[in-house]
Structure formats: C-alpha cells, structure tokens
Amino acid sequence: MTMPAITGHGVFTPELSISNDELVAAFNAYADRWNAENADAIAAGKAKAMTHSNADFIFSASGIESRYVLDKDGVLDPARMFPHLPARPDEAPGHMAEMAVDACTKALDMAGRAGDEIDLVICAASNHERAYPAVAIEIQQLLGAGGFAFDMNVACSSATFGIQAAADMIRAGSVKRALVVCPEICSAHLEWRDRDCHFIFGDVCTAVVVEAASEAKGDHWLIHSTRCATQFSNNIRNNDGFLRRTHDQMEDRRDMQFMQNGRKVFKEVLPMVSAHILDHLDATGWQADDLNRLWLHQANKTMNDFIGKKVLGRVPEEGEQPNILQDYANTSSAGSIIAFSKHSGDMAKGAKGVICSFGAGYSVGSVLVERA
C-alpha cells in the first residue's frame, strides 16, 4: 500500500498584530461607552454594567500575548469592535483564497512542486466566506491545479480531518498529490465586545502538501496513521448561516458569533483528546515514549499542558510540546499546523510526533508522523 507523506508546509501570517494591551484598551473604552449609554438601565437594575478586561488576566488564563489580524483599525475602534474587510467583486480573489495562495505557494516551494502537479485541494477551515462556489475550487483555479477540490468544515479539527481525507485518497490511488489548506479569518466570527472571549482568536492560513512518500523530492514526514472522532455538543457553537435572514429579530444576535461554555469544554474535551491520542498510539503499535514531539491545537496553554502530561505520563520537557499561541492566539484549524511548521525542522531522521487538533463538534483528529 502507498505510504503518504507531508512533503511541504507553509504559513501565511498577516502583517498586522494586536497586543493584549492594545486589545484591552479598546475593550475598556467600549465598556465605558456602553455603561454611559445605558446608565439609567444599570441604575434601575435592568442591565448589568460591563466590567473592564485585563492584559495580565488574559495571559495567565490563556497563554496568549498577541494575535495577527487582517484588519486592526476596525477591531480597536470602540464604536465598531469588529474588522472591516471590504466586499470584493466576484471577479477578484476572495479574502480566504488570497491568503490560501500565499500559504500554498510556500508549501509547494518546500515540496519542490508546481501548482499544476496538484490534483486535489481541500480547503479545511472553521468558516467559509460563502456557500458556493467552494473556496477550494477558487484556490484550485488560482494555483493552476488539476483534479478536483472541495471545502471541509470540522471547526478547529479541520486540518487533521483534511489530512486524513487526503492521505486516504493517496493510499487508495484516487489522487497523486494534495494540498490541505486552512485559511482562518477568526477575527470575523469573534465577538470582540464579549469580555469572556474577546482575546481568543487571530487570523492566519496554513497549507501542507500530501503525496506518496516515494514521490518526495526532499525531507518529508511519513504519515503512519490518522484517526478522527466526533461527539455532538452545543458547548462550542456558532448559529450563523444561510437561514439567518429567515429568522425574526436578527439585530446583532449574540449567537451568530463564536460562543462557548469554557468550563464544560475543559471538563469534557481534555479527557476525550488524551484518550484519543493514547488509543491511536496503541492501535498503531507506538508507545507514548516514542513521541519526540506533540503539535497540539493551539487554544489554551493550560489545556495543552494537561494533554501533554496525560499522554506522556509526565510533564513535557521544553521543546517537546511547542506552543505558538502566545504570538498567534487561537487560529482554529491552523494552530497545530503552525506549531508543526515552525517546530519540526530541527528534528532528526526517525523522529516521531503527533499532530492533533480538537474543538467544536466535539471533534478530534490525530496524525502520527515520522521524519524521513
């Protein structure tokens, strides 16, 4: 059977970033403005005053120090508090496709491939900017790729689910070479006016080339095994969608943006992910001690510390479980791939690791790889 491999990877990082201090200053100005406008209702007990955010709390609670965004001014404007991304004509590349081409080009360059050598493009992301035509098909056209393309949404787990789909098709012989690309504009579905979550997300795009190991032109990562699992939960949810215009009272509905019950997510997802990785290792004949590195979904440092300790049976040593969320924040499906892209080049031939992403659904996907 054909052994699939990751032969290239790339990351598009926006030019603009927002520090915790900048974010908190904007949020607190918005809170003061809202409290002043609703002073009578607050005094009458009909509304609750907004409380200030705090940069030190954000870092201690999440490990996040800053985040990259496509638009900074709109997010930091207390009168707006969401990004400004002008609509583009249909003939122009979409926002997601544009960032995807950048990441894909970097991945193709690493793999030593051209766009016309790709016969599958999977756009795997937590949101897509339109219903159709598929963003993946637009990316396919812009890259000059052949074959076919489709969009995939498994929220934060989209990258690993996409890699499994690509690897399975390569094993089966239905495609020769694939791109799995994750353009995440998380700033557009984040409620920046909600103190509980306004610091969580950032924008980015990642891409990986997946092809038969025998076709690799240089260093690559063998994909020994993949595994995906889902379990329905409302604890991470976004109700936006094409039925939005059919609903009454749609003015600024909070549930049309990212929502989560953080306490329940911690309690339920962490055991699910830890067990998933350990079961996957066991089914593949690997031991936890075989893992030289864990590239985990970048949502929260405390979550990753828990998972790493549970999987390895000890506190991970420095470098074993790299975090990038201090700079990027939570970038949904792209986070584990950023960690892999930035913290895998130093590993020797024969080194092993797991790429694992998890999130809404609930969903969890893992990819066991070996440097070759």
Short mmCIF file of C-alpha atoms in Angstrom, two decimals, residues 3-249:
data_model
loop_
_atom_site.label_atom_id
_atom_site.label_comp_id
_atom_site.label_asym_id
_atom_site.label_seq_id
_atom_site.Cartn_x
_atom_site.Cartn_y
_atom_site.Cartn_z
CA MET A 3 2.68 5.38 2.17
CA PRO A 4 1.51 9.03 2.22
CA ALA A 5 3.76 11.80 3.47
CA ILE A 6 3.77 15.50 4.24
CA THR A 7 6.37 16.91 1.86
CA GLY A 8 5.81 20.63 2.26
CA HIS A 9 4.18 23.13 4.57
CA GLY A 10 3.65 26.88 4.63
CA VAL A 11 2.18 29.62 6.80
CA PHE A 12 0.66 32.96 5.77
CA THR A 13 0.89 35.44 8.63
CA PRO A 14 -0.92 38.81 8.34
CA GLU A 15 1.20 41.95 8.63
CA LEU A 16 -0.92 43.43 11.43
CA SER A 17 -0.95 42.29 15.05
CA ILE A 18 -2.77 43.34 18.20
CA SER A 19 -1.13 43.08 21.62
CA ASN A 20 -3.10 42.30 24.77
CA ASP A 21 -2.54 45.87 25.96
CA GLU A 22 -3.97 47.32 22.75
CA LEU A 23 -6.92 44.96 22.85
CA VAL A 24 -7.71 45.71 26.49
CA ALA A 25 -7.52 49.47 25.93
CA ALA A 26 -10.07 49.24 23.11
CA PHE A 27 -12.36 46.90 25.04
CA ASN A 28 -12.32 49.02 28.18
CA ALA A 29 -13.10 52.15 26.15
CA TYR A 30 -16.04 50.28 24.61
CA ALA A 31 -17.20 49.13 28.06
CA ASP A 32 -17.07 52.68 29.42
CA ARG A 33 -19.01 53.92 26.41
CA TRP A 34 -21.65 51.21 26.79
CA ASN A 35 -22.02 51.83 30.52
CA ALA A 36 -22.51 55.56 29.93
CA GLU A 37 -25.14 54.96 27.24
CA ASN A 38 -27.01 52.52 29.49
CA ALA A 39 -26.52 54.29 32.82
CA ASP A 40 -30.24 54.61 33.55
CA ALA A 41 -30.93 50.92 32.87
CA ILE A 42 -27.94 49.94 35.01
CA ALA A 43 -29.12 52.15 37.88
CA ALA A 44 -32.61 50.65 37.64
CA GLY A 45 -31.25 47.11 37.76
CA LYS A 46 -32.44 46.36 34.22
CA ALA A 47 -28.94 45.99 32.80
CA LYS A 48 -25.60 44.87 34.18
CA ALA A 49 -22.61 47.16 33.90
CA MET A 50 -19.74 45.89 31.76
CA THR A 51 -16.50 45.28 33.62
CA HIS A 52 -13.02 46.03 32.34
CA SER A 53 -10.70 43.46 30.81
CA ASN A 54 -7.11 42.98 31.95
CA ALA A 55 -4.00 42.06 29.95
CA ASP A 56 -2.37 40.14 32.79
CA PHE A 57 -5.50 38.03 33.27
CA ILE A 58 -5.65 37.23 29.55
CA PHE A 59 -2.09 35.92 29.56
CA SER A 60 -2.45 33.94 32.78
CA ALA A 61 -5.74 32.38 31.66
CA SER A 62 -4.74 31.52 28.11
CA GLY A 63 -1.03 31.99 27.45
CA ILE A 64 -1.90 34.48 24.68
CA GLU A 65 0.12 37.69 24.36
CA SER A 66 -0.89 38.91 20.91
CA ARG A 67 -2.69 37.89 17.72
CA TYR A 68 -2.40 38.60 13.99
CA VAL A 69 -5.39 40.07 12.14
CA LEU A 70 -6.28 41.11 8.60
CA ASP A 71 -7.74 44.38 9.88
CA LYS A 72 -6.68 46.14 13.06
CA ASP A 73 -8.43 49.51 12.96
CA GLY A 74 -11.97 48.13 12.98
CA VAL A 75 -11.27 45.77 15.86
CA LEU A 76 -9.72 48.52 18.00
CA ASP A 77 -12.39 51.13 17.26
CA PRO A 78 -14.65 51.33 20.37
CA ALA A 79 -17.50 52.46 18.12
CA ARG A 80 -17.15 49.37 15.90
CA MET A 81 -15.28 46.46 17.56
CA PHE A 82 -15.14 44.15 14.54
CA PRO A 83 -12.88 44.02 11.47
CA HIS A 84 -13.51 45.96 8.29
CA LEU A 85 -12.97 43.76 5.24
CA PRO A 86 -14.42 45.48 2.15
CA ALA A 87 -16.52 43.35 -0.18
CA ARG A 88 -14.69 42.37 -3.35
CA PRO A 89 -16.12 41.96 -6.86
CA ASP A 90 -16.80 38.38 -7.85
CA GLU A 91 -14.00 38.57 -10.41
CA ALA A 92 -11.39 39.30 -7.73
CA PRO A 93 -9.87 36.63 -5.46
CA GLY A 94 -11.72 36.28 -2.17
CA HIS A 95 -10.06 37.06 1.14
CA MET A 96 -9.68 33.39 2.04
CA ALA A 97 -8.41 32.37 -1.39
CA GLU A 98 -5.85 35.17 -1.40
CA MET A 99 -4.26 34.14 1.90
CA ALA A 100 -4.51 30.49 0.88
CA VAL A 101 -2.50 31.03 -2.29
CA ASP A 102 0.31 32.56 -0.22
CA ALA A 103 0.46 29.59 2.19
CA CYS A 104 0.07 27.04 -0.62
CA THR A 105 2.87 28.61 -2.65
CA LYS A 106 5.23 28.29 0.33
CA ALA A 107 4.22 24.66 0.86
CA LEU A 108 4.66 23.86 -2.84
CA ASP A 109 8.10 25.51 -2.88
CA MET A 110 9.21 23.35 0.06
CA ALA A 111 7.91 20.22 -1.67
CA GLY A 112 9.57 21.21 -4.96
CA ARG A 113 6.23 21.14 -6.75
CA ALA A 114 4.24 23.43 -9.03
CA GLY A 115 0.53 24.14 -8.80
CA ASP A 116 -0.27 22.06 -11.88
CA GLU A 117 1.15 18.98 -10.16
CA ILE A 118 -1.67 19.08 -7.58
CA ASP A 119 -4.82 17.08 -8.29
CA LEU A 120 -6.70 17.65 -5.02
CA VAL A 121 -7.27 20.82 -2.98
CA ILE A 122 -9.11 20.63 0.34
CA CYS A 123 -9.98 23.96 1.95
CA ALA A 124 -10.38 22.86 5.57
CA ALA A 125 -11.48 25.70 7.86
CA SER A 126 -13.88 26.58 10.66
CA ASN A 127 -15.76 29.09 8.46
CA HIS A 128 -16.00 29.75 4.74
CA GLU A 129 -16.75 33.19 3.36
CA ARG A 130 -19.54 31.99 1.07
CA ALA A 131 -21.74 28.98 0.47
CA TYR A 132 -20.67 28.39 -3.14
CA PRO A 133 -18.73 28.09 -5.33
CA ALA A 134 -16.38 26.28 -2.97
CA VAL A 135 -13.42 28.34 -1.82
CA ALA A 136 -11.26 25.29 -2.53
CA ILE A 137 -12.22 25.40 -6.22
CA GLU A 138 -11.25 29.07 -6.37
CA ILE A 139 -7.88 28.21 -4.82
CA GLN A 140 -7.51 25.35 -7.30
CA GLN A 141 -8.05 27.77 -10.19
CA LEU A 142 -5.65 30.40 -8.82
CA LEU A 143 -2.90 27.80 -8.37
CA GLY A 144 -3.48 26.19 -11.77
CA ALA A 145 -4.13 22.84 -10.10
CA GLY A 146 -5.95 19.98 -11.78
CA GLY A 147 -8.24 17.25 -10.49
CA PHE A 148 -10.88 18.40 -8.04
CA ALA A 149 -11.35 20.47 -4.90
CA PHE A 150 -13.83 20.79 -2.06
CA ASP A 151 -14.44 22.64 1.19
CA MET A 152 -14.45 20.95 4.58
CA ASN A 153 -15.59 22.26 7.97
CA VAL A 154 -14.91 20.37 11.17
CA ALA A 155 -14.19 23.57 13.10
CA CYS A 156 -10.81 23.52 14.88
CA SER A 157 -10.18 19.92 13.81
CA SER A 158 -10.46 20.68 10.09
CA ALA A 159 -6.73 20.39 9.32
CA THR A 160 -6.26 16.87 10.67
CA PHE A 161 -9.56 15.72 9.15
CA GLY A 162 -8.38 17.17 5.84
CA ILE A 163 -5.02 15.43 6.10
CA GLN A 164 -6.78 12.12 6.79
CA ALA A 165 -9.00 12.58 3.73
CA ALA A 166 -6.01 13.41 1.54
CA ALA A 167 -3.90 10.55 2.92
CA ASP A 168 -6.72 8.06 2.41
CA MET A 169 -7.15 9.12 -1.23
CA ILE A 170 -3.43 8.82 -1.86
CA ARG A 171 -3.38 5.35 -0.30
CA ALA A 172 -6.33 4.37 -2.49
CA GLY A 173 -4.72 5.77 -5.63
CA SER A 174 -7.57 8.15 -6.44
CA VAL A 175 -5.25 11.17 -6.26
CA LYS A 176 -1.50 11.57 -6.58
CA ARG A 177 -0.81 14.82 -4.75
CA ALA A 178 -2.95 17.03 -2.49
CA LEU A 179 -2.96 20.40 -0.78
CA VAL A 180 -4.76 20.76 2.54
CA VAL A 181 -5.13 24.48 3.20
CA CYS A 182 -6.62 26.17 6.27
CA PRO A 183 -7.43 29.87 5.76
CA GLU A 184 -8.77 31.13 9.08
CA ILE A 185 -10.25 34.63 9.41
CA CYS A 186 -11.28 34.07 13.01
CA SER A 187 -11.48 37.81 13.70
CA ALA A 188 -14.69 37.90 11.67
CA HIS A 189 -16.60 35.38 13.81
CA LEU A 190 -15.27 36.52 17.19
CA GLU A 191 -17.41 38.78 19.40
CA TRP A 192 -14.81 41.37 20.33
CA ARG A 193 -17.29 43.01 22.74
CA ASP A 194 -17.54 39.93 24.97
CA ARG A 195 -15.04 40.09 27.85
CA ASP A 196 -15.04 36.30 28.25
CA CYS A 197 -13.75 35.61 24.75
CA HIS A 198 -12.57 38.84 23.09
CA PHE A 199 -8.91 37.82 23.33
CA ILE A 200 -9.12 34.28 21.99
CA PHE A 201 -8.69 34.35 18.21
CA GLY A 202 -6.37 35.54 15.45
CA ASP A 203 -6.12 35.27 11.65
CA VAL A 204 -3.69 33.08 9.68
CA CYS A 205 -3.52 30.46 6.92
CA THR A 206 -1.59 27.19 6.72
CA ALA A 207 -1.07 24.66 3.96
CA VAL A 208 0.50 21.21 3.67
CA VAL A 209 1.36 19.13 0.62
CA VAL A 210 0.47 15.45 0.97
CA GLU A 211 1.75 12.92 -1.57
CA ALA A 212 3.21 9.43 -1.77
CA ALA A 213 6.47 9.17 0.16
CA SER A 214 8.04 7.54 -2.88
CA GLU A 215 7.39 10.77 -4.81
CA ALA A 216 9.03 13.06 -2.25
CA LYS A 217 11.84 15.25 -3.58
CA GLY A 218 13.41 16.04 -0.21
CA ASP A 219 12.94 15.75 3.53
CA HIS A 220 9.42 14.68 4.42
CA TRP A 221 7.23 13.25 7.15
CA LEU A 222 5.75 9.78 6.72
CA ILE A 223 2.07 9.62 7.69
CA HIS A 224 1.95 6.31 9.53
CA SER A 225 -1.64 6.60 10.69
CA THR A 226 -4.55 9.01 11.05
CA ARG A 227 -7.61 8.88 13.27
CA CYS A 228 -10.67 11.12 13.63
CA ALA A 229 -13.60 11.14 16.06
CA THR A 230 -16.67 13.28 16.73
CA GLN A 231 -19.21 13.58 19.52
CA PHE A 232 -22.05 16.11 19.38
CA SER A 233 -22.03 19.00 21.84
CA ASN A 234 -23.51 22.51 21.97
CA ASN A 235 -20.75 23.80 24.24
CA ILE A 236 -18.90 25.41 21.32
CA ARG A 237 -21.36 26.82 18.82
CA ASN A 238 -21.99 29.45 16.13
CA ASN A 239 -25.55 29.73 14.77
CA ASP A 240 -24.74 31.91 11.77
CA GLY A 241 -25.68 30.52 8.36
CA PHE A 242 -27.86 30.86 5.30
CA LEU A 243 -31.09 30.65 7.34
CA ARG A 244 -30.14 33.87 9.14
CA ARG A 245 -32.41 36.06 7.00
CA THR A 246 -35.39 33.80 7.74
CA HIS A 247 -35.22 34.48 11.49
CA ASP A 248 -37.03 37.33 13.22
CA GLN A 249 -35.27 39.85 15.45
#
